[in-house]
Every structure is written in C-alpha cells, then in structure tokens.
Amino acid sequence: MFVLPETSLAAHHTLGIDVSAKRIVVAESVEDVQMLWQTPPDSQSPKLVLGKGSNVLFTNDSDVTIVLNRIPGIEHRETETAHYLHVGAGEDWPNFVAWAVDKGIGGLENLALIPGCVGSSPIQNIGAYGVELKDVVDYVDALNLDEGTVERLNTDDCQFGYRDSIFKHRFRHSHIIVAVGFRLSKVWTPVLNYGPLQTLEPATVTPREIFDLVCKVRQEKLPDPAVIGNAGSFFKNPVLPSRDVEALLVTHPEAPHYVVSERETKLAAGWLIDQCGLKGFRIGGAQVHPKQALVLTNVGGATAADIVALARHVVNSVKAKFGVVLEHEVRFYQGTEEVTLSEVDND
C-alpha cells in the first residue's frame, strides 16, 4: 500500500474532470484493504474504492480518501469440461479478456475493450453484444468490512440484473470485491445475435474473430478515453412495458427495439438521443459525441457542472420528444455518497 503525491482525480477516472480528494491510496492486496478499514486513524475516515474510474462522475471536491483497488493476479486451472479463472480485482478488464483469447479460452470475447478493472465488472454486471458478466462468472470474492473476512458469493447471491447487482445496493458500503472467478465451458457456443456480429458465420467463427470484430467496432464507434475524456455509454437502454413501446412504434416505426420478455421491450437510448438532434450538442466543455449520441465527453476543461447540465438536457429532451425517461449508467458520487442526476447539488 502506498499514498500517491497528488490529490487530483483527473488522472484516475476516464472523464478526466479535475476534482480533488483528501488523498489517494493504492491497495495492492486484501491485507492493504483490511488495514485501511480496520486500523486507526484510517478506519475512521470516509473512503471510496475505485478501479479505473471508467464509469463514474465525481460531482465535486470531497474530503474523502480514494482507494485505488490494484489487487493483481490471474490463476488458471482446467478440467475436461471447463476453464476456471481466479482473477484479482485490480486486473485491467480489456487486458484480461485479451489474455483469455490469446490462451484459446472462449466465452469472454463479446466483452472485449470494456474499460475498467475486473473487480468493477460484477458491480455493474457489464455487458455487450448479447453477453453479460453473469453469463460467465462463477463466483465473486468480497471482503466483508464489518467482519474483516472474505466471503465467496455465487451468481445467485450477487443478484445480477441489467447493469445491476447486490454490490450497488445492500453490499454497497459493507463489501469490497477482491477477486472474481470465471467458469468458461470448453464446449464453446458463439453469441452472434447483436449488430455486426450477425455477419459472422456461426459454423466456422472463432473467439478470436469475434474479439477482433468487437474491438474494431468499439474503436470506430467510441472515443478513446486517453484522447477524449468519456465514461462510455452514459445512459442505460430503457426497458419498458411492451405496450408502451408498441404505442411509440406507431409514430416511430423505425425505432430500434429488442424484445426482452413477453412483457418488456428494450429501446436504444442512443437512437432516442440522436433523434433529438443532440449529436455534437455542447455545454461548456461537455459534448454529446458527434458519432455516438450515447456517449457524453469532456472535450477540454469540462467541469462536473458541465457534464451534469448536459446530462439533464439530454434527459429532458428525450422525455419531451418520446415520453421516455433515461437513467444514467454512469455512477454519480458526491463525497462517498452515490447520488442520482436529480439529487446532484452543484452549488
């Protein structure tokens, strides 16, 4: 464990907003995390754990200690039927997926290039191109801060939902993810139901081909956070009662939609935003990305207030045109507290 000399969080979250913390600490082991939460004076100070900061917006300066989770390690064992991977929470997710593909291990390729750490992936139940984390995860190891012990949660325990899990609710303040276990069957079945993956041949396609195509599409569609500050998809795709979507399709039959169940249908948030003419729309240093309306960017010197104002404008515009209320996928923090867009106070 060590303390970084700087207190600015600009380099530690992909939106690159220049807000500050009390201090920034790097934790490289479970013992480091236990020490921070159990040893005075650290145990009494407010803290917030961060991976790569790829899905967060800090709305203001705060008097908190930011703990960067950098617990490393990839352990691999296999049986006749499956590969089993035990991965430290601090491992970089894109690098981990590339490692698995290089090893000839299939199952993670649809999730290529999603920014962040492995430990953050269960919190959000990350997903892309028809695959979610819950489809490949075997267990999650989480440190119980009250007991000081590591608990192993199976997939049912994690209560995974659409961009949701127990770690965003009941375990939000009480547990910290320290490792994730994956079970990847050797009887590999490609998932080719979404977008450009439908052009691939199911009978001959390989995990490498899917990985390469996903990387190509993401690099063409999404801005590189190292060049333009962003947090990826800023809003969730709204899942609505099917009857509401059917009513919308009467006036907008071209609207992309995906049946989730007998009663629910998913709309494409990016399409809704685009139809409001918001690509390229800018408030201060914050801009709706000109090529992908689902992404809000820091094009230079954006403040948290700029991002919040732009997000509110997008939500209000979509609601006025379609009657659909978008929810943000990016997690907003004021100090150690997670808040919603409507709760943000920039005064």
mmCIF file of C-alpha atoms in Angstrom:
data_model
loop_
_atom_site.group_PDB
_atom_site.id
_atom_site.type_symbol
_atom_site.label_atom_id
_atom_site.label_comp_id
_atom_site.label_asym_id
_atom_site.label_seq_id
_atom_site.Cartn_x
_atom_site.Cartn_y
_atom_site.Cartn_z
ATOM 1 C CA MET A 1 0.000 0.000 0.000
ATOM 2 C CA PHE A 2 1.231 3.476 -0.787
ATOM 3 C CA VAL A 3 -0.098 7.040 -0.930
ATOM 4 C CA LEU A 4 0.112 8.989 -4.173
ATOM 5 C CA PRO A 5 1.573 12.513 -4.014
ATOM 6 C CA GLU A 6 -1.312 14.118 -5.887
ATOM 7 C CA THR A 7 -4.912 14.623 -4.744
ATOM 8 C CA SER A 8 -6.474 15.469 -8.118
ATOM 9 C CA LEU A 9 -8.689 12.708 -9.504
ATOM 10 C CA ALA A 10 -8.386 13.867 -13.116
ATOM 11 C CA ALA A 11 -5.965 11.062 -13.993
ATOM 12 C CA HIS A 12 -7.934 8.419 -12.100
ATOM 13 C CA HIS A 13 -11.287 8.488 -13.858
ATOM 14 C CA THR A 14 -11.832 8.411 -17.591
ATOM 15 C CA LEU A 15 -13.988 11.537 -17.793
ATOM 16 C CA GLY A 16 -10.906 13.433 -16.602
ATOM 17 C CA ILE A 17 -12.773 16.035 -14.533
ATOM 18 C CA ASP A 18 -10.389 17.976 -12.290
ATOM 19 C CA VAL A 19 -11.857 17.358 -8.838
ATOM 20 C CA SER A 20 -9.829 16.565 -5.753
ATOM 21 C CA ALA A 21 -9.894 14.108 -2.870
ATOM 22 C CA LYS A 22 -8.350 14.271 0.575
ATOM 23 C CA ARG A 23 -5.750 11.721 -0.554
ATOM 24 C CA ILE A 24 -5.338 8.802 -2.962
ATOM 25 C CA VAL A 25 -4.128 5.421 -1.699
ATOM 26 C CA VAL A 26 -3.167 2.388 -3.804
ATOM 27 C CA ALA A 27 -4.182 -1.002 -2.320
ATOM 28 C CA GLU A 28 -2.316 -3.995 -3.761
ATOM 29 C CA SER A 29 -3.601 -6.800 -1.531
ATOM 30 C CA VAL A 30 -6.546 -7.867 0.582
ATOM 31 C CA GLU A 31 -4.417 -7.083 3.615
ATOM 32 C CA ASP A 32 -3.983 -3.495 2.403
ATOM 33 C CA VAL A 33 -7.745 -3.068 2.228
ATOM 34 C CA GLN A 34 -8.266 -4.658 5.626
ATOM 35 C CA MET A 35 -5.683 -2.324 7.154
ATOM 36 C CA LEU A 36 -7.352 0.775 5.708
ATOM 37 C CA TRP A 37 -10.738 -0.166 7.131
ATOM 38 C CA GLN A 38 -9.637 -1.607 10.478
ATOM 39 C CA THR A 39 -6.607 0.406 11.615
ATOM 40 C CA PRO A 40 -6.959 3.920 13.139
ATOM 41 C CA PRO A 41 -6.849 6.668 12.018
ATOM 42 C CA ASP A 42 -7.708 5.367 8.528
ATOM 43 C CA SER A 43 -10.601 3.308 9.836
ATOM 44 C CA GLN A 44 -12.407 6.453 10.978
ATOM 45 C CA SER A 45 -12.005 8.435 7.751
ATOM 46 C CA PRO A 46 -14.512 8.304 4.859
ATOM 47 C CA LYS A 47 -13.241 6.234 1.930
ATOM 48 C CA LEU A 48 -14.315 5.282 -1.575
ATOM 49 C CA VAL A 49 -12.914 2.372 -3.602
ATOM 50 C CA LEU A 50 -12.157 2.992 -7.269
ATOM 51 C CA GLY A 51 -10.972 0.742 -10.071
ATOM 52 C CA LYS A 52 -10.072 2.542 -13.303
ATOM 53 C CA GLY A 53 -12.841 5.109 -12.826
ATOM 54 C CA SER A 54 -14.368 4.241 -16.184
ATOM 55 C CA ASN A 55 -17.987 4.511 -15.073
ATOM 56 C CA VAL A 56 -18.023 7.332 -12.524
ATOM 57 C CA LEU A 57 -18.549 11.067 -12.310
ATOM 58 C CA PHE A 58 -17.293 12.932 -9.258
ATOM 59 C CA THR A 59 -19.597 15.898 -8.902
ATOM 60 C CA ASN A 60 -17.424 18.000 -6.583
ATOM 61 C CA ASP A 61 -14.261 18.152 -4.498
ATOM 62 C CA SER A 62 -14.552 15.979 -1.410
ATOM 63 C CA ASP A 63 -12.818 15.252 1.874
ATOM 64 C CA VAL A 64 -12.518 11.507 1.269
ATOM 65 C CA THR A 65 -9.708 9.027 0.776
ATOM 66 C CA ILE A 66 -9.860 7.365 -2.629
ATOM 67 C CA VAL A 67 -8.637 3.771 -2.522
ATOM 68 C CA LEU A 68 -7.436 2.508 -5.896
ATOM 69 C CA ASN A 69 -8.016 -1.263 -5.990
ATOM 70 C CA ARG A 70 -4.954 -2.766 -7.684
ATOM 71 C CA ILE A 71 -5.069 -6.341 -6.338
ATOM 72 C CA PRO A 72 -3.315 -8.372 -9.085
ATOM 73 C CA GLY A 73 -3.214 -11.945 -10.316
ATOM 74 C CA ILE A 74 -4.682 -14.422 -12.801
ATOM 75 C CA GLU A 75 -4.848 -18.098 -11.796
ATOM 76 C CA HIS A 76 -5.904 -20.686 -14.383
ATOM 77 C CA ARG A 77 -6.893 -24.310 -13.937
ATOM 78 C CA GLU A 78 -8.873 -26.566 -16.203
ATOM 79 C CA THR A 79 -10.847 -29.782 -16.243
ATOM 80 C CA GLU A 80 -12.032 -31.872 -19.156
ATOM 81 C CA THR A 81 -15.104 -29.666 -19.495
ATOM 82 C CA ALA A 82 -14.152 -26.118 -18.453
ATOM 83 C CA HIS A 83 -11.553 -23.452 -17.786
ATOM 84 C CA TYR A 84 -11.585 -21.923 -14.299
ATOM 85 C CA LEU A 85 -10.050 -18.477 -13.792
ATOM 86 C CA HIS A 86 -9.481 -16.688 -10.479
ATOM 87 C CA VAL A 87 -8.688 -13.041 -11.195
ATOM 88 C CA GLY A 88 -7.605 -10.253 -8.859
ATOM 89 C CA ALA A 89 -9.950 -7.279 -8.692
ATOM 90 C CA GLY A 90 -7.252 -4.861 -9.800
ATOM 91 C CA GLU A 91 -6.540 -6.552 -13.127
ATOM 92 C CA ASP A 92 -7.382 -4.477 -16.194
ATOM 93 C CA TRP A 93 -10.533 -5.896 -17.839
ATOM 94 C CA PRO A 94 -9.552 -5.350 -21.518
ATOM 95 C CA ASN A 95 -6.129 -6.895 -20.892
ATOM 96 C CA PHE A 96 -7.725 -9.857 -19.114
ATOM 97 C CA VAL A 97 -10.120 -10.563 -21.999
ATOM 98 C CA ALA A 98 -7.225 -10.317 -24.492
ATOM 99 C CA TRP A 99 -5.191 -12.716 -22.309
ATOM 100 C CA ALA A 100 -8.029 -15.270 -22.339
ATOM 101 C CA VAL A 101 -8.430 -15.052 -26.119
ATOM 102 C CA ASP A 102 -4.669 -15.426 -26.584
ATOM 103 C CA LYS A 103 -4.814 -18.584 -24.446
ATOM 104 C CA GLY A 104 -7.559 -20.013 -26.656
ATOM 105 C CA ILE A 105 -10.196 -19.650 -23.934
ATOM 106 C CA GLY A 106 -13.585 -18.693 -25.351
ATOM 107 C CA GLY A 107 -16.533 -17.033 -23.664
ATOM 108 C CA LEU A 108 -15.317 -13.508 -22.893
ATOM 109 C CA GLU A 109 -14.709 -12.236 -26.440
ATOM 110 C CA ASN A 110 -18.010 -10.310 -26.728
ATOM 111 C CA LEU A 111 -16.934 -8.250 -23.707
ATOM 112 C CA ALA A 112 -13.695 -7.023 -25.299
ATOM 113 C CA LEU A 113 -12.471 -3.453 -24.696
ATOM 114 C CA ILE A 114 -14.992 -2.608 -21.976
ATOM 115 C CA PRO A 115 -12.901 -0.208 -19.873
ATOM 116 C CA GLY A 116 -12.345 -0.799 -16.189
ATOM 117 C CA CYS A 117 -10.991 -3.343 -13.725
ATOM 118 C CA VAL A 118 -12.117 -6.924 -13.207
ATOM 119 C CA GLY A 119 -13.348 -6.039 -9.722
ATOM 120 C CA SER A 120 -15.724 -3.434 -11.107
ATOM 121 C CA SER A 121 -17.334 -5.806 -13.598
ATOM 122 C CA PRO A 122 -19.750 -7.550 -11.198
ATOM 123 C CA ILE A 123 -20.938 -4.272 -9.684
ATOM 124 C CA GLN A 124 -22.359 -3.119 -12.990
ATOM 125 C CA ASN A 125 -22.935 -6.608 -14.424
ATOM 126 C CA ILE A 126 -21.163 -5.339 -17.521
ATOM 127 C CA GLY A 127 -22.460 -6.491 -20.857
ATOM 128 C CA ALA A 128 -22.092 -6.088 -24.609
ATOM 129 C CA TYR A 129 -23.151 -7.820 -27.814
ATOM 130 C CA GLY A 130 -25.530 -10.267 -26.152
ATOM 131 C CA VAL A 131 -23.282 -11.359 -23.261
ATOM 132 C CA GLU A 132 -23.366 -10.167 -19.657
ATOM 133 C CA LEU A 133 -20.924 -10.858 -16.865
ATOM 134 C CA LYS A 134 -23.496 -13.046 -15.098
ATOM 135 C CA ASP A 135 -23.269 -15.461 -18.046
ATOM 136 C CA VAL A 136 -19.591 -16.242 -17.398
ATOM 137 C CA VAL A 137 -18.949 -15.540 -13.718
ATOM 138 C CA ASP A 138 -18.617 -18.458 -11.279
ATOM 139 C CA TYR A 139 -18.240 -16.532 -8.032
ATOM 140 C CA VAL A 140 -17.234 -13.178 -6.562
ATOM 141 C CA ASP A 141 -14.910 -12.892 -3.552
ATOM 142 C CA ALA A 142 -15.772 -9.843 -1.446
ATOM 143 C CA LEU A 143 -14.217 -8.545 1.746
ATOM 144 C CA ASN A 144 -16.831 -8.060 4.465
ATOM 145 C CA LEU A 145 -15.681 -4.825 6.066
ATOM 146 C CA ASP A 146 -17.528 -5.464 9.335
ATOM 147 C CA GLU A 147 -16.108 -8.959 9.827
ATOM 148 C CA GLY A 148 -12.736 -8.462 8.127
ATOM 149 C CA THR A 149 -13.147 -11.736 6.250
ATOM 150 C CA VAL A 150 -13.508 -12.635 2.572
ATOM 151 C CA GLU A 151 -16.873 -14.111 1.558
ATOM 152 C CA ARG A 152 -17.473 -16.091 -1.637
ATOM 153 C CA LEU A 153 -20.751 -15.254 -3.393
ATOM 154 C CA ASN A 154 -22.201 -17.399 -6.163
ATOM 155 C CA THR A 155 -24.109 -15.904 -9.090
ATOM 156 C CA ASP A 156 -27.468 -16.108 -7.310
ATOM 157 C CA ASP A 157 -26.011 -14.374 -4.245
ATOM 158 C CA CYS A 158 -24.879 -11.474 -6.453
ATOM 159 C CA GLN A 159 -28.468 -10.711 -7.539
ATOM 160 C CA PHE A 160 -27.414 -9.678 -11.021
ATOM 161 C CA GLY A 161 -29.778 -7.555 -13.117
ATOM 162 C CA TYR A 162 -29.487 -5.228 -16.081
ATOM 163 C CA ARG A 163 -26.408 -3.148 -15.159
ATOM 164 C CA ASP A 164 -27.161 -4.023 -11.556
ATOM 165 C CA SER A 165 -26.107 -6.241 -8.657
ATOM 166 C CA ILE A 166 -26.172 -6.552 -4.880
ATOM 167 C CA PHE A 167 -22.946 -4.506 -4.821
ATOM 168 C CA LYS A 168 -24.899 -1.405 -5.862
ATOM 169 C CA HIS A 169 -27.443 -1.920 -3.097
ATOM 170 C CA ARG A 170 -27.220 -3.985 0.115
ATOM 171 C CA PHE A 171 -23.454 -4.573 -0.148
ATOM 172 C CA ARG A 172 -22.620 -1.099 -1.419
ATOM 173 C CA HIS A 173 -20.985 0.070 1.816
ATOM 174 C CA SER A 174 -20.257 -3.235 3.539
ATOM 175 C CA HIS A 175 -18.284 -5.271 0.972
ATOM 176 C CA ILE A 176 -15.348 -4.689 -1.368
ATOM 177 C CA ILE A 177 -14.707 -7.040 -4.286
ATOM 178 C CA VAL A 178 -11.205 -8.518 -4.129
ATOM 179 C CA ALA A 179 -11.391 -11.243 -6.819
ATOM 180 C CA VAL A 180 -13.724 -12.711 -9.442
ATOM 181 C CA GLY A 181 -13.974 -16.339 -10.521
ATOM 182 C CA PHE A 182 -14.970 -17.411 -14.023
ATOM 183 C CA ARG A 183 -16.114 -20.759 -15.401
ATOM 184 C CA LEU A 184 -15.792 -20.949 -19.179
ATOM 185 C CA SER A 185 -17.051 -24.110 -20.826
ATOM 186 C CA LYS A 186 -14.828 -25.896 -23.327
ATOM 187 C CA VAL A 187 -17.971 -26.564 -25.344
ATOM 188 C CA TRP A 188 -17.927 -23.046 -26.734
ATOM 189 C CA THR A 189 -21.027 -21.535 -28.335
ATOM 190 C CA PRO A 190 -20.629 -18.204 -30.152
ATOM 191 C CA VAL A 191 -23.088 -15.415 -29.354
ATOM 192 C CA LEU A 192 -23.773 -13.590 -32.615
ATOM 193 C CA ASN A 193 -27.212 -12.068 -32.092
ATOM 194 C CA TYR A 194 -26.276 -8.393 -31.972
ATOM 195 C CA GLY A 195 -25.228 -5.840 -34.569
ATOM 196 C CA PRO A 196 -22.219 -6.553 -36.773
ATOM 197 C CA LEU A 197 -21.637 -9.968 -35.170
ATOM 198 C CA GLN A 198 -24.593 -11.245 -37.195
ATOM 199 C CA THR A 199 -22.364 -11.077 -40.293
ATOM 200 C CA LEU A 200 -20.110 -13.834 -38.945
ATOM 201 C CA GLU A 201 -20.590 -17.489 -39.899
ATOM 202 C CA PRO A 202 -21.762 -19.467 -36.811
ATOM 203 C CA ALA A 203 -20.415 -22.781 -38.083
ATOM 204 C CA THR A 204 -16.820 -21.618 -38.515
ATOM 205 C CA VAL A 205 -16.370 -18.496 -36.388
ATOM 206 C CA THR A 206 -13.706 -18.467 -33.654
ATOM 207 C CA PRO A 207 -13.401 -16.498 -30.395
ATOM 208 C CA ARG A 208 -10.526 -14.576 -31.995
ATOM 209 C CA GLU A 209 -12.689 -13.450 -34.927
ATOM 210 C CA ILE A 210 -15.416 -12.220 -32.578
ATOM 211 C CA PHE A 211 -12.837 -10.484 -30.381
ATOM 212 C CA ASP A 212 -11.237 -8.738 -33.355
ATOM 213 C CA LEU A 213 -14.580 -7.560 -34.744
ATOM 214 C CA VAL A 214 -15.808 -6.289 -31.376
ATOM 215 C CA CYS A 215 -12.553 -4.373 -30.906
ATOM 216 C CA LYS A 216 -12.808 -2.913 -34.410
ATOM 217 C CA VAL A 217 -16.410 -1.765 -33.930
ATOM 218 C CA ARG A 218 -15.794 -0.300 -30.476
ATOM 219 C CA GLN A 219 -12.701 1.575 -31.651
ATOM 220 C CA GLU A 220 -14.620 3.026 -34.613
ATOM 221 C CA LYS A 221 -17.713 3.951 -32.619
ATOM 222 C CA LEU A 222 -16.438 5.025 -29.215
ATOM 223 C CA PRO A 223 -13.858 7.712 -28.417
ATOM 224 C CA ASP A 224 -10.625 6.665 -26.741
ATOM 225 C CA PRO A 225 -10.698 7.985 -23.127
ATOM 226 C CA ALA A 226 -6.959 8.638 -23.384
ATOM 227 C CA VAL A 227 -7.739 11.169 -26.131
ATOM 228 C CA ILE A 228 -11.239 12.438 -25.301
ATOM 229 C CA GLY A 229 -12.490 12.109 -21.739
ATOM 230 C CA ASN A 230 -15.600 9.931 -21.502
ATOM 231 C CA ALA A 231 -17.205 7.181 -19.438
ATOM 232 C CA GLY A 232 -18.514 5.053 -22.295
ATOM 233 C CA SER A 233 -22.276 4.661 -22.519
ATOM 234 C CA PHE A 234 -23.628 7.372 -20.268
ATOM 235 C CA PHE A 235 -27.246 6.166 -20.235
ATOM 236 C CA LYS A 236 -28.919 2.781 -19.929
ATOM 237 C CA ASN A 237 -31.029 1.452 -22.764
ATOM 238 C CA PRO A 238 -34.554 1.861 -21.343
ATOM 239 C CA VAL A 239 -36.522 -1.333 -20.734
ATOM 240 C CA LEU A 240 -40.234 -0.520 -20.924
ATOM 241 C CA PRO A 241 -43.554 -2.351 -20.856
ATOM 242 C CA SER A 242 -44.048 -3.760 -24.348
ATOM 243 C CA ARG A 243 -47.391 -1.989 -24.731
ATOM 244 C CA ASP A 244 -45.647 1.384 -24.240
ATOM 245 C CA VAL A 245 -43.074 0.527 -26.896
ATOM 246 C CA GLU A 246 -45.820 -0.613 -29.269
ATOM 247 C CA ALA A 247 -47.503 2.773 -28.838
ATOM 248 C CA LEU A 248 -44.219 4.564 -29.602
ATOM 249 C CA LEU A 249 -43.683 2.434 -32.697
ATOM 250 C CA VAL A 250 -46.966 3.672 -34.150
ATOM 251 C CA THR A 251 -45.417 7.123 -34.651
ATOM 252 C CA HIS A 252 -41.765 5.962 -34.895
ATOM 253 C CA PRO A 253 -41.817 2.551 -36.595
ATOM 254 C CA GLU A 254 -38.102 2.801 -37.373
ATOM 255 C CA ALA A 255 -37.105 2.876 -33.691
ATOM 256 C CA PRO A 256 -34.636 0.079 -32.866
ATOM 257 C CA HIS A 257 -36.107 -2.226 -30.235
ATOM 258 C CA TYR A 258 -35.329 -5.602 -28.723
ATOM 259 C CA VAL A 259 -37.798 -7.953 -27.054
ATOM 260 C CA VAL A 260 -36.607 -8.763 -23.520
ATOM 261 C CA SER A 261 -39.557 -10.850 -22.377
ATOM 262 C CA GLU A 262 -43.267 -11.293 -23.034
ATOM 263 C CA ARG A 263 -43.936 -8.074 -21.158
ATOM 264 C CA GLU A 264 -40.821 -5.943 -21.680
ATOM 265 C CA THR A 265 -39.022 -4.421 -24.654
ATOM 266 C CA LYS A 266 -35.710 -2.554 -24.750
ATOM 267 C CA LEU A 267 -35.222 0.664 -26.709
ATOM 268 C CA ALA A 268 -31.893 2.038 -27.947
ATOM 269 C CA ALA A 269 -31.039 5.084 -25.843
ATOM 270 C CA GLY A 270 -28.503 6.294 -28.405
ATOM 271 C CA TRP A 271 -31.169 6.352 -31.124
ATOM 272 C CA LEU A 272 -33.572 8.309 -28.900
ATOM 273 C CA ILE A 273 -30.892 10.910 -28.174
ATOM 274 C CA ASP A 274 -29.888 11.111 -31.833
ATOM 275 C CA GLN A 275 -33.493 11.732 -32.875
ATOM 276 C CA CYS A 276 -33.494 14.782 -30.629
ATOM 277 C CA GLY A 277 -30.719 16.237 -32.789
ATOM 278 C CA LEU A 278 -28.211 16.223 -29.940
ATOM 279 C CA LYS A 279 -25.101 14.750 -31.580
ATOM 280 C CA GLY A 280 -22.412 17.371 -31.140
ATOM 281 C CA PHE A 281 -24.515 19.430 -28.707
ATOM 282 C CA ARG A 282 -22.264 21.141 -26.180
ATOM 283 C CA ILE A 283 -22.477 22.830 -22.791
ATOM 284 C CA GLY A 284 -19.157 24.328 -21.674
ATOM 285 C CA GLY A 285 -16.501 21.645 -22.092
ATOM 286 C CA ALA A 286 -19.039 18.804 -22.193
ATOM 287 C CA GLN A 287 -20.326 17.474 -25.506
ATOM 288 C CA VAL A 288 -22.572 14.721 -26.839
ATOM 289 C CA HIS A 289 -20.210 12.744 -29.008
ATOM 290 C CA PRO A 290 -20.775 13.589 -32.705
ATOM 291 C CA LYS A 291 -20.529 9.918 -33.764
ATOM 292 C CA GLN A 292 -22.251 8.186 -30.836
ATOM 293 C CA ALA A 293 -25.040 10.014 -29.039
ATOM 294 C CA LEU A 294 -24.944 7.645 -26.069
ATOM 295 C CA VAL A 295 -21.537 8.996 -25.036
ATOM 296 C CA LEU A 296 -21.015 12.305 -23.213
ATOM 297 C CA THR A 297 -17.480 13.616 -23.489
ATOM 298 C CA ASN A 298 -15.060 16.054 -21.899
ATOM 299 C CA VAL A 299 -13.697 17.821 -24.960
ATOM 300 C CA GLY A 300 -11.466 20.044 -22.861
ATOM 301 C CA GLY A 301 -11.744 21.699 -19.487
ATOM 302 C CA ALA A 302 -15.210 20.367 -18.709
ATOM 303 C CA THR A 303 -16.365 20.772 -15.146
ATOM 304 C CA ALA A 304 -18.626 18.373 -13.295
ATOM 305 C CA ALA A 305 -21.349 21.009 -13.581
ATOM 306 C CA ASP A 306 -20.953 20.963 -17.395
ATOM 307 C CA ILE A 307 -21.436 17.188 -17.532
ATOM 308 C CA VAL A 308 -24.411 17.307 -15.167
ATOM 309 C CA ALA A 309 -26.059 20.132 -17.140
ATOM 310 C CA LEU A 310 -25.559 18.244 -20.407
ATOM 311 C CA ALA A 311 -26.941 15.024 -18.941
ATOM 312 C CA ARG A 312 -30.020 16.882 -17.699
ATOM 313 C CA HIS A 313 -30.527 18.465 -21.109
ATOM 314 C CA VAL A 314 -30.375 15.048 -22.781
ATOM 315 C CA VAL A 315 -32.825 13.511 -20.318
ATOM 316 C CA ASN A 316 -35.260 16.417 -20.642
ATOM 317 C CA SER A 317 -35.055 16.411 -24.445
ATOM 318 C CA VAL A 318 -35.776 12.678 -24.754
ATOM 319 C CA LYS A 319 -38.624 12.906 -22.262
ATOM 320 C CA ALA A 320 -40.184 15.835 -24.125
ATOM 321 C CA LYS A 321 -40.000 14.109 -27.523
ATOM 322 C CA PHE A 322 -40.732 10.485 -26.620
ATOM 323 C CA GLY A 323 -42.104 10.439 -23.088
ATOM 324 C CA VAL A 324 -39.224 8.145 -22.101
ATOM 325 C CA VAL A 325 -37.126 8.932 -19.029
ATOM 326 C CA LEU A 326 -33.494 7.867 -19.460
ATOM 327 C CA GLU A 327 -31.498 6.586 -16.489
ATOM 328 C CA HIS A 328 -27.767 7.197 -16.308
ATOM 329 C CA GLU A 329 -25.484 4.183 -16.374
ATOM 330 C CA VAL A 330 -22.570 6.268 -15.093
ATOM 331 C CA ARG A 331 -22.450 6.353 -11.293
ATOM 332 C CA PHE A 332 -22.510 9.835 -9.718
ATOM 333 C CA TYR A 333 -20.641 10.475 -6.459
ATOM 334 C CA GLN A 334 -20.831 13.395 -4.044
ATOM 335 C CA GLY A 335 -18.174 12.567 -1.492
ATOM 336 C CA THR A 336 -18.673 8.910 -0.575
ATOM 337 C CA GLU A 337 -22.384 9.017 -1.363
ATOM 338 C CA GLU A 338 -23.756 7.753 -4.646
ATOM 339 C CA VAL A 339 -26.487 10.041 -5.953
ATOM 340 C CA THR A 340 -28.785 10.251 -8.931
ATOM 341 C CA LEU A 341 -28.836 13.011 -11.508
ATOM 342 C CA SER A 342 -31.848 14.611 -9.839
ATOM 343 C CA GLU A 343 -30.005 14.662 -6.499
ATOM 344 C CA VAL A 344 -26.820 16.341 -7.691
ATOM 345 C CA ASP A 345 -26.134 19.649 -5.995
ATOM 346 C CA ASN A 346 -23.552 21.797 -7.805
ATOM 347 C CA ASP A 347 -23.916 24.824 -5.599
#
